[in-house]
Structure formats: structure tokens, C-alpha cells
Tab-separated table of C-alpha atoms in Angstrom:
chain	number	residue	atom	x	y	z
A	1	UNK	CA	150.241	221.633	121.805
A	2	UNK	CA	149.347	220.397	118.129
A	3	UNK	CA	152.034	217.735	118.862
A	4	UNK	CA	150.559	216.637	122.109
A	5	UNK	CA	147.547	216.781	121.082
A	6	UNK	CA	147.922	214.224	118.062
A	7	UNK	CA	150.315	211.950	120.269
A	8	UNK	CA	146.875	211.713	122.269
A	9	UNK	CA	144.800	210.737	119.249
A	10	UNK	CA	147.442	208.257	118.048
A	11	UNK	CA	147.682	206.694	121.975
A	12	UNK	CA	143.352	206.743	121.961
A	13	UNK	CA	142.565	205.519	118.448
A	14	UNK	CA	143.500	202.113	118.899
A	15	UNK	CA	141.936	201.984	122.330
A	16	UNK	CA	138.234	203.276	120.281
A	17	UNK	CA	139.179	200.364	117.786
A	18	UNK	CA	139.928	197.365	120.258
A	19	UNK	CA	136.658	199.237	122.187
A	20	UNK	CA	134.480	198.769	119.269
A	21	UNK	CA	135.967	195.459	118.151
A	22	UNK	CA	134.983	193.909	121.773
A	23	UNK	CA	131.457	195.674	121.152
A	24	UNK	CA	131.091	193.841	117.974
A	25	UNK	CA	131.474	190.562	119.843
A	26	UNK	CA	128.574	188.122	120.720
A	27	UNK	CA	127.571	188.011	124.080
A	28	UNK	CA	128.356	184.701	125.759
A	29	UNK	CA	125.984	182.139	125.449
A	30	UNK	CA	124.053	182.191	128.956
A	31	UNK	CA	122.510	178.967	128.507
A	32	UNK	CA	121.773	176.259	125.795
A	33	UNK	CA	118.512	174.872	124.926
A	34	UNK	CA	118.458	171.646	123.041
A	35	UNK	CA	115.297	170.436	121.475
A	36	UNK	CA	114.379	166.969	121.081
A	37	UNK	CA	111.717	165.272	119.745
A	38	UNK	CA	109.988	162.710	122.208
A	39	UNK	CA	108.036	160.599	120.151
A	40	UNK	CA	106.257	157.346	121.521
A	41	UNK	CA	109.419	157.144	123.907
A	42	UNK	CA	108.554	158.649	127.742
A	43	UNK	CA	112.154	157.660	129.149
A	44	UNK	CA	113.676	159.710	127.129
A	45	UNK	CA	114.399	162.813	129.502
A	46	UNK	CA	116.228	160.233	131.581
A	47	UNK	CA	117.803	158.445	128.557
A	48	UNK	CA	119.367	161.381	127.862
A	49	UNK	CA	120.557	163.111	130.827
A	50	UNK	CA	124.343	161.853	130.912
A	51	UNK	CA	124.619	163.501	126.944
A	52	UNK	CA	123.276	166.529	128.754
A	53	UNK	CA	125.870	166.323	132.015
A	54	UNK	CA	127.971	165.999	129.225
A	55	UNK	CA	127.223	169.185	127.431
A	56	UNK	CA	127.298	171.209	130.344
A	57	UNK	CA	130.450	169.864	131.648
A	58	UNK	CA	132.526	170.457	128.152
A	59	UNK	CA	131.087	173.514	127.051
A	60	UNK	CA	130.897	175.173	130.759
A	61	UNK	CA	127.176	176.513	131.034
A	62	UNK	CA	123.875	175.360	131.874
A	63	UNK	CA	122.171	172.453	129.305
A	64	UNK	CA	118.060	172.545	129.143
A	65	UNK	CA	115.969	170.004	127.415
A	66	UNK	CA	113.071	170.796	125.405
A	67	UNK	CA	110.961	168.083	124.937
A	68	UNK	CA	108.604	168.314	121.823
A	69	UNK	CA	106.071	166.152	120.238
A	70	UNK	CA	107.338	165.382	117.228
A	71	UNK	CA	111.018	166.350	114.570
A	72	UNK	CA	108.366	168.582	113.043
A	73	UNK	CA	107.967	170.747	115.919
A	74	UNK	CA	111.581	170.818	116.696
A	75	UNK	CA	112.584	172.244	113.181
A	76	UNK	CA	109.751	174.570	113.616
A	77	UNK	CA	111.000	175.334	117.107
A	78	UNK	CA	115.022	175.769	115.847
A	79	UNK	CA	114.134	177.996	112.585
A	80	UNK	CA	112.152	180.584	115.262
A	81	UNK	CA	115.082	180.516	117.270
A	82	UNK	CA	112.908	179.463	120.334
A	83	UNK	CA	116.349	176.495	120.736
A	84	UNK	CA	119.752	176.601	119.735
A	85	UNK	CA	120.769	173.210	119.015
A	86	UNK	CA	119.241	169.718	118.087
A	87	UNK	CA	119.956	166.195	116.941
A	88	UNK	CA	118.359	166.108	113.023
A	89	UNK	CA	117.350	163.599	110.422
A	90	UNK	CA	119.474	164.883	106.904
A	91	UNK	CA	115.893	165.583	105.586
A	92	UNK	CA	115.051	167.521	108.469
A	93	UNK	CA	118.000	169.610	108.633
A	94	UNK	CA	117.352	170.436	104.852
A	95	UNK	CA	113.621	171.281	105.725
A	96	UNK	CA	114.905	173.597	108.839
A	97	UNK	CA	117.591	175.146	106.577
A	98	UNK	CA	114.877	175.735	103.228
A	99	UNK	CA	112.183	177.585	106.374
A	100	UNK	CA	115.117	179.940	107.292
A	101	UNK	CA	118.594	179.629	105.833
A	102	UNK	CA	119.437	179.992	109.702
A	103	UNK	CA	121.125	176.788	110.618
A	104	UNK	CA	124.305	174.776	110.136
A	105	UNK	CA	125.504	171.306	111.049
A	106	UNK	CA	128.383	170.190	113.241
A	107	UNK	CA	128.560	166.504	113.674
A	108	UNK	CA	126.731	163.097	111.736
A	109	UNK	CA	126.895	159.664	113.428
A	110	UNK	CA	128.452	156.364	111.829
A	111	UNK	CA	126.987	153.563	112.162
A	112	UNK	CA	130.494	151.379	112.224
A	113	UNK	CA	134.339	151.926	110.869
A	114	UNK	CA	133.256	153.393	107.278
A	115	UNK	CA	132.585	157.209	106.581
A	116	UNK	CA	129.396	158.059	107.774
A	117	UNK	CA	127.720	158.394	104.164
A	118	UNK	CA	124.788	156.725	102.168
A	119	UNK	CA	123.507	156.737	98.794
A	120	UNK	CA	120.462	156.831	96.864
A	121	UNK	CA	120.591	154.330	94.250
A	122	UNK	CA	118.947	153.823	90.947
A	123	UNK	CA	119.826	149.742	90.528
A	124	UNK	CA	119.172	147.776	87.428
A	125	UNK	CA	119.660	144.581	85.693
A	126	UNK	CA	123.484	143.613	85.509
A	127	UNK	CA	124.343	143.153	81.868
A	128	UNK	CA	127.200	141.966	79.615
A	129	UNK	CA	128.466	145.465	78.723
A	130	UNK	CA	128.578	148.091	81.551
A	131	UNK	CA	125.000	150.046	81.733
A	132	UNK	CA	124.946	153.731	81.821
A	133	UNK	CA	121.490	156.025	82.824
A	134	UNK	CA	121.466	156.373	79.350
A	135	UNK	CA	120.400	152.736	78.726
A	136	UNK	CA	117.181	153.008	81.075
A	137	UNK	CA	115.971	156.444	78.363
A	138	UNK	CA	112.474	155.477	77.992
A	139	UNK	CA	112.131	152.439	80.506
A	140	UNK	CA	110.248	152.009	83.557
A	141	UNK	CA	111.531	153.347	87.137
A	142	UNK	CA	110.092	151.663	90.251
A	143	UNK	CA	110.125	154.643	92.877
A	144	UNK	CA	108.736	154.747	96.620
A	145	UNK	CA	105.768	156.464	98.189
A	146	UNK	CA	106.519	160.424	97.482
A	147	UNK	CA	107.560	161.140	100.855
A	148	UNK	CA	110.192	158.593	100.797
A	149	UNK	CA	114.055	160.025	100.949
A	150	UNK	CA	115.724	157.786	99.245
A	151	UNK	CA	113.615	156.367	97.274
A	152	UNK	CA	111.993	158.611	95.476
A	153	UNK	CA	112.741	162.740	97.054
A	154	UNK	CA	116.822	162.674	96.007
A	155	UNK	CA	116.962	160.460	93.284
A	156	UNK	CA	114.108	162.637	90.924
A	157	UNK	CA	115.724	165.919	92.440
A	158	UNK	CA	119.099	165.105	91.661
A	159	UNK	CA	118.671	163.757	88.246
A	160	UNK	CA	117.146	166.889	87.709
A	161	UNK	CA	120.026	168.827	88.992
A	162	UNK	CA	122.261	166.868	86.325
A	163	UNK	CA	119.910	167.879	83.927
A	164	UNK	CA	117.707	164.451	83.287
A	165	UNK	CA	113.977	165.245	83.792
A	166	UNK	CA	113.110	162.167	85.092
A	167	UNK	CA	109.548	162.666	84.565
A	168	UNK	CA	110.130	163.187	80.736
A	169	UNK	CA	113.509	160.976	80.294
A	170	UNK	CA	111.277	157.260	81.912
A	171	UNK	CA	108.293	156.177	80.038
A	172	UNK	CA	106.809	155.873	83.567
A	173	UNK	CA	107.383	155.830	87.621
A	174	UNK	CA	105.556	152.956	88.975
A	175	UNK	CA	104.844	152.956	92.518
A	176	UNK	CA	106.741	149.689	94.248
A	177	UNK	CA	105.601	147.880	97.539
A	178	UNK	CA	108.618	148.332	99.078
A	179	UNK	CA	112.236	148.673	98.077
A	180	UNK	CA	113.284	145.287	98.272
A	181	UNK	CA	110.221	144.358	96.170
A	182	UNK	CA	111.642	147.335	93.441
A	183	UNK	CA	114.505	145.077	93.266
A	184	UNK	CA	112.696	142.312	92.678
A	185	UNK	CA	110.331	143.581	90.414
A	186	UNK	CA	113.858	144.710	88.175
A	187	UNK	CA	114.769	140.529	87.681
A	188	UNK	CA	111.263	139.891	87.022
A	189	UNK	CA	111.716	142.298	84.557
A	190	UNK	CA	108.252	144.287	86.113
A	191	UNK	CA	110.388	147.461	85.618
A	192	UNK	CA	114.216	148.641	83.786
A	193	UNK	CA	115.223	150.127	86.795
A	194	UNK	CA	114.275	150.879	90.761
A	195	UNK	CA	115.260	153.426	93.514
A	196	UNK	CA	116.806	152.018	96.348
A	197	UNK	CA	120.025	153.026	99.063
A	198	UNK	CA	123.207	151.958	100.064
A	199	UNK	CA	126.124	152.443	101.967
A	200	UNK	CA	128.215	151.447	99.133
A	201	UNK	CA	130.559	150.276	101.802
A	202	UNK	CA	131.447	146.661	102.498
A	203	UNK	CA	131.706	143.292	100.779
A	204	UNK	CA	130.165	143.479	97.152
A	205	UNK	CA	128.963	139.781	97.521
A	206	UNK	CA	126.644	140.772	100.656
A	207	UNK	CA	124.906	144.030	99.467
A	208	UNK	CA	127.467	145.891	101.455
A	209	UNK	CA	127.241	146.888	105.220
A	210	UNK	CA	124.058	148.221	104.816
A	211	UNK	CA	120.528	149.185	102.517
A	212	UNK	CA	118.065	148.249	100.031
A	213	UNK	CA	121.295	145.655	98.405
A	214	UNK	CA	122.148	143.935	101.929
A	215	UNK	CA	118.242	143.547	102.701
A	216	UNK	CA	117.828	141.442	99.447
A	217	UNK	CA	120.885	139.435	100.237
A	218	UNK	CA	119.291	138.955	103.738
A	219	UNK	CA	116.062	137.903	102.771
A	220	UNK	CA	117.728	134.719	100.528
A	221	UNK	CA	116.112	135.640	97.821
A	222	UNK	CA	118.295	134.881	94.662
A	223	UNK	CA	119.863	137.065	91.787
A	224	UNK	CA	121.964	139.541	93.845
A	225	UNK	CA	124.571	138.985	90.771
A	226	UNK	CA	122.782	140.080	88.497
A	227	UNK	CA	121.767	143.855	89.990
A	228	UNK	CA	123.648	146.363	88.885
A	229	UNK	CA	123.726	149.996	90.786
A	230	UNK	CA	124.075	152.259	87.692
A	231	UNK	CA	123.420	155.847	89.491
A	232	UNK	CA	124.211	156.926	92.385
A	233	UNK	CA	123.235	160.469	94.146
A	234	UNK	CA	126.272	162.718	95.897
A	235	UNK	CA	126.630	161.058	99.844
A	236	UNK	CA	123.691	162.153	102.688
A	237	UNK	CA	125.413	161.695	106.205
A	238	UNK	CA	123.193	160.178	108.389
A	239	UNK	CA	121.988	162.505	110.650
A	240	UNK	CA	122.742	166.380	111.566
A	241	UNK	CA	123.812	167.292	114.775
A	242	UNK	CA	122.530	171.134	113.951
A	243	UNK	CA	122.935	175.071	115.763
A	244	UNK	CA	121.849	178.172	114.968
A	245	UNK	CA	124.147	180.634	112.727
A	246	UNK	CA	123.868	183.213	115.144
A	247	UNK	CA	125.711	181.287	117.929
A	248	UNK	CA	129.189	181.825	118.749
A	249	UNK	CA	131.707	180.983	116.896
A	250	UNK	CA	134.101	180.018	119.169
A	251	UNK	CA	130.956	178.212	121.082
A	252	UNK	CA	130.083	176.150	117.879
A	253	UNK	CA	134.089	174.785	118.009
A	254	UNK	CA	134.041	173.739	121.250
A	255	UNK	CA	130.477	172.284	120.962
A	256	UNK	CA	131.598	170.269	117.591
A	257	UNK	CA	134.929	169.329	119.590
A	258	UNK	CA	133.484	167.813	122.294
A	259	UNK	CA	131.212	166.028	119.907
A	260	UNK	CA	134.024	164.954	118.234
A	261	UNK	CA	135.262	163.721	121.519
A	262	UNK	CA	132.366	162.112	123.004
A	263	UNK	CA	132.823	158.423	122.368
A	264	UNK	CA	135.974	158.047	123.487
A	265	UNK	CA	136.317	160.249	126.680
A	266	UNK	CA	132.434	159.931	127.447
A	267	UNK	CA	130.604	156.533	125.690
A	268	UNK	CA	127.646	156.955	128.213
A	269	UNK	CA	126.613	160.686	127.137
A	270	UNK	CA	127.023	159.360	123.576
A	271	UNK	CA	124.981	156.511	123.522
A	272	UNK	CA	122.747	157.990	125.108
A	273	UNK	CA	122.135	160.501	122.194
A	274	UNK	CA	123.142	157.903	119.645
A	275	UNK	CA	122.223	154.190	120.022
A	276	UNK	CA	122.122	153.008	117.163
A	277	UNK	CA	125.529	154.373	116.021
A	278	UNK	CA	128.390	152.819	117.222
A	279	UNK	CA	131.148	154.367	115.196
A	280	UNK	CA	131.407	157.598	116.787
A	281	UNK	CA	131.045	161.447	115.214
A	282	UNK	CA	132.631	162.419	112.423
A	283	UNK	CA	132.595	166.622	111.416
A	284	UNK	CA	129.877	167.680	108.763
A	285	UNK	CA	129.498	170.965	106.821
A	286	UNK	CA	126.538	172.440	105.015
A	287	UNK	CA	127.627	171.147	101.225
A	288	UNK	CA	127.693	168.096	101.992
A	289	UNK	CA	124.000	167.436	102.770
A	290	UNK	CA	123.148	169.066	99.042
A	291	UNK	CA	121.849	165.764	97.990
A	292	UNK	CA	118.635	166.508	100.489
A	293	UNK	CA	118.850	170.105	100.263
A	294	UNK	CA	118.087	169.945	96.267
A	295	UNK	CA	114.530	168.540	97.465
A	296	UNK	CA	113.526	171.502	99.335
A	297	UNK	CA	114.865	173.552	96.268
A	298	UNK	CA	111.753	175.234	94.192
A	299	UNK	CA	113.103	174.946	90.337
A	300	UNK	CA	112.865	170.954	91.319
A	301	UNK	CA	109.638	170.841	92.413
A	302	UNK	CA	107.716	169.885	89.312
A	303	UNK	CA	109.721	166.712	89.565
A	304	UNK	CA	108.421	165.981	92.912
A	305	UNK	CA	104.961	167.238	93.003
A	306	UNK	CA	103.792	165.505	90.042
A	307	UNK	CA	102.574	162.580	92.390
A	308	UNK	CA	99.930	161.426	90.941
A	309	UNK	CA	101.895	159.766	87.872
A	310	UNK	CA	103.679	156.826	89.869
């Protein structure tokens, strides 16, 4: 009887394990609600229906669309967990990520062939022997309004995180008009240095594909020779095609592969999500939006809050 008896316990234990494993599975996803922000733009429940037909055809459940004012209220709306899924600015996925630590991205955009990456730049005035950040110790930056991304949120939070106060290292931040005037202001010699962005991709000679360098080149305005980009922050993809954590995991593949996908099998449903970017998704991770997500970072700030100084 003692033999039966564990020949029973052997046969049933891995029954109670496979029993509990299954338990400890998600249950499916009944639904998925995707949040978007409307803006000034009424079409855009139409605009976006074949993405949505899409959606529900690849991933094999019902798609609803929840319209919202404005990107604020759809960050709000995915930190609560009142959505599962939206189309983010990098900034705004950092913001939804610093309210919660709940989120994670699956897809970015490109705007043509190259990787879809830009830079914040810190450009100044080209010069005989190569300039480091060193050189500008004590100069005068040209930034952006504070609430500007590129040109003034990532560059002062990542110098920081490499360990240059900007604050103490310039002799001052002075506010520009624009960034094409910060560039400007640089060959009139106005300021050392200025903030500005790039795609670093491209032709040299035209500012590359895209930014603050192509928009000078573009305006005809001379001295495009003699800028210089002498930092650069780590890349920022251009948007964040963003879930919740708590989604499935196996859901979260198949929604990233049929992102992935998109373009090619289904160039309706993707421009209808993505206008503007013609080159397709390309797969994103948290890390490498940590340019942005150093902004939303408390120990930096003191950098960024001490507005009043530009």
C-alpha cells in the first residue's frame, strides 16, 4: 500500500505543478483599448480605422478607440491602466514611465532608410584644431524655451549625467529665438555654443537628412562650414509605440510583430497611424529612450528647474 500510495503522489505531483503553472498564467486579453489623442483633428476616428481593422485582424480580438483631448490625458489615461496601448511622443513615454514605472515600448517610426534615431546637439564654431566640451568651460550656451526637448530638457540633463553641471560649467544660458537663430547667433559670435538636433544621418554638406543643421542649410543662410557639432546626447527614437507591463507576454510579441509587419503586408493601416513616417517600424526597448528618461529623473532637476537664469 505504501508503494501504491507514493506511485500515486509521483503520477499527481506533476499534474498539481502543470495545474498551478496554468493558474499562474494571464488571462487572455478580452479586448484592447488604444488611446489616442485627438487634438484639433475631428477625422481622426475615421483616419484611423484601417490601423484599427488592422489590429484586430493580426492580433485576433476586438480593437476600441479612445479618443482623448490631448497626449496629456492619454499618458494620464495609460499610467491608471484605464488603456492598454498608445502611439507616444519619446518625451511622453518618459513622462508615462516616471508617473508609474508601468509601461514599455514596442515599436518607433523612421522617417526614411536610416535608423530611426535623433540627437540633441550642442553645435559650435568649427575651428582649426578639433573642439572638445571642454573648450566651451566658461562660455555662453544658447538653449530653447525650458520645455523644449531638444533644445534645452536632454542636453542640461545629460551633461549632468556625464557629470558637467551645466549650470556651473557655462558662464551663462541665454535664451535663443529659435534654434536656427542659436546657430546663427554662434557665427555672430552672440554665444560659444547652442543646443540644437539632428539626425546625424545624411550628406555632411546639407545638414544631414534632417534638424536644426539641414534647416540652416535650407534657409540659404551662409557659414554651414564653419559649425561644428561638438556634443552629442545618446539617440531618442522618434516616437513610442507603448503597452502596459502587465499585458501578455506572448500578446506584446505578436502586437510588436505585426507592427513590425505593417508597412509591407498592410501600408493603409500604417499610414494611417503614421503619416509622416515613411520608413516603416523598427523594434524599440526601454534603454534606449534614457536620453528623455534622464529628464524626468529627480537628482537632475536642479539643472532644469533653474529657469529663470536663461
Amino acid at each position: 500500500m505504501r508503494k501504491f500510495a507514493a506511485m500515486m503522489l509521483a503520477c499527481l505531483l506533476p499534474l498539481a505543478g502543470a495545474a498551478a503553472a496554468e493558474k499562474e498564467k494571464p488571462d487572455p486579453l478580452p479586448r484592447l483599448r488604444l488611446g489616442v489623442a485627438v487634438g484639433t483633428d475631428e477625422t481622426i476616428r475615421e483616419r484611423l480605422e484601417p490601423f484599427r481593422r488592422e489590429l484586430e485582424a493580426a492580433l485576433d480580438l476586438p480593437v476600441d478607440l479612445f479618443l482623448m483631448d490631448t497626449l496629456g490625458n492619454v499618458v494620464d489615461a495609460l499610467a491608471a491602466g484605464d488603456i492598454d496601448y498608445a502611439r507616444l511622443s519619446s518625451s511622453a513615454y518618459a513622462a508615462t514611465y516616471s508617473l508609474c514605472e508601468c509601461v514599455e515600448p514596442l515599436a518607433t517610426a523612421r522617417p526614411d532608410a536610416f535608423p530611426a534615431r535623433y540627437y540633441a546637439l550642442i553645435v559650435g564654431r568649427a575651428t582649426e584644431r578639433p573642439l572638445t566640451l571642454e573648450d566651451l568651460a566658461g562660455g555662453r550656451l544658447g538653449v530653447q524655451a525650458p520645455d523644449s526637448v531638444t533644445g534645452y530638457r536632454v542636453p542640461l540633463a545629460n551633461l549632468a549625467a556625464e557629470g558637467t553641471d551645466p549650470r556651473a560649467f557655462f558662464r551663462n544660458l541665454v535664451r535663443m529665438r529659435d534654434p536656427v537663430d542659436g546657430l546663427q547667433a554662434v557665427l555672430d559670435g552672440r554665444v560659444d555654443a547652442a543646443t540644437a538636433w539632428s539626425t546625424l544621418a545624411g550628406s555632411v554638406a546639407s545638414g544631414y537628412t534632417a534638424g536644426t543643421l539641414n534647416e540652416f542649410y535650407v534657409s540659404g543662410a551662409p557659414g554651414l562650414d564653419r559649425l561644428k557639432v561638438i556634443w552629442q546626447s545618446p539617440p531618442i527614437p522618434y516616437d513610442a509605440h507603448t503597452v502596459r507591463l502587465s499585458l501578455p507576454d506572448e500578446f506584446k510579441r505578436k502586437l510588436r510583430a505585426a507592427l513590425l509587419d505593417m508597412k509591407g503586408q498592410a501600408p493603409d493601416a500604417y499610414f494611417a497611424v503614421e503619416p509622416d513616417m515613411p520608413g516603416g517600424f523598427e523594434p524599440t526597448v526601454h534603454a534606449d529612450y534614457r536620453a528623455v528618461l534622464r529628464t524626468y529623473e529627480p537628482k537632475y532637476q536642479a539643472v532644469l528647474e533653474g529657469a529663470g537664469r536663461p
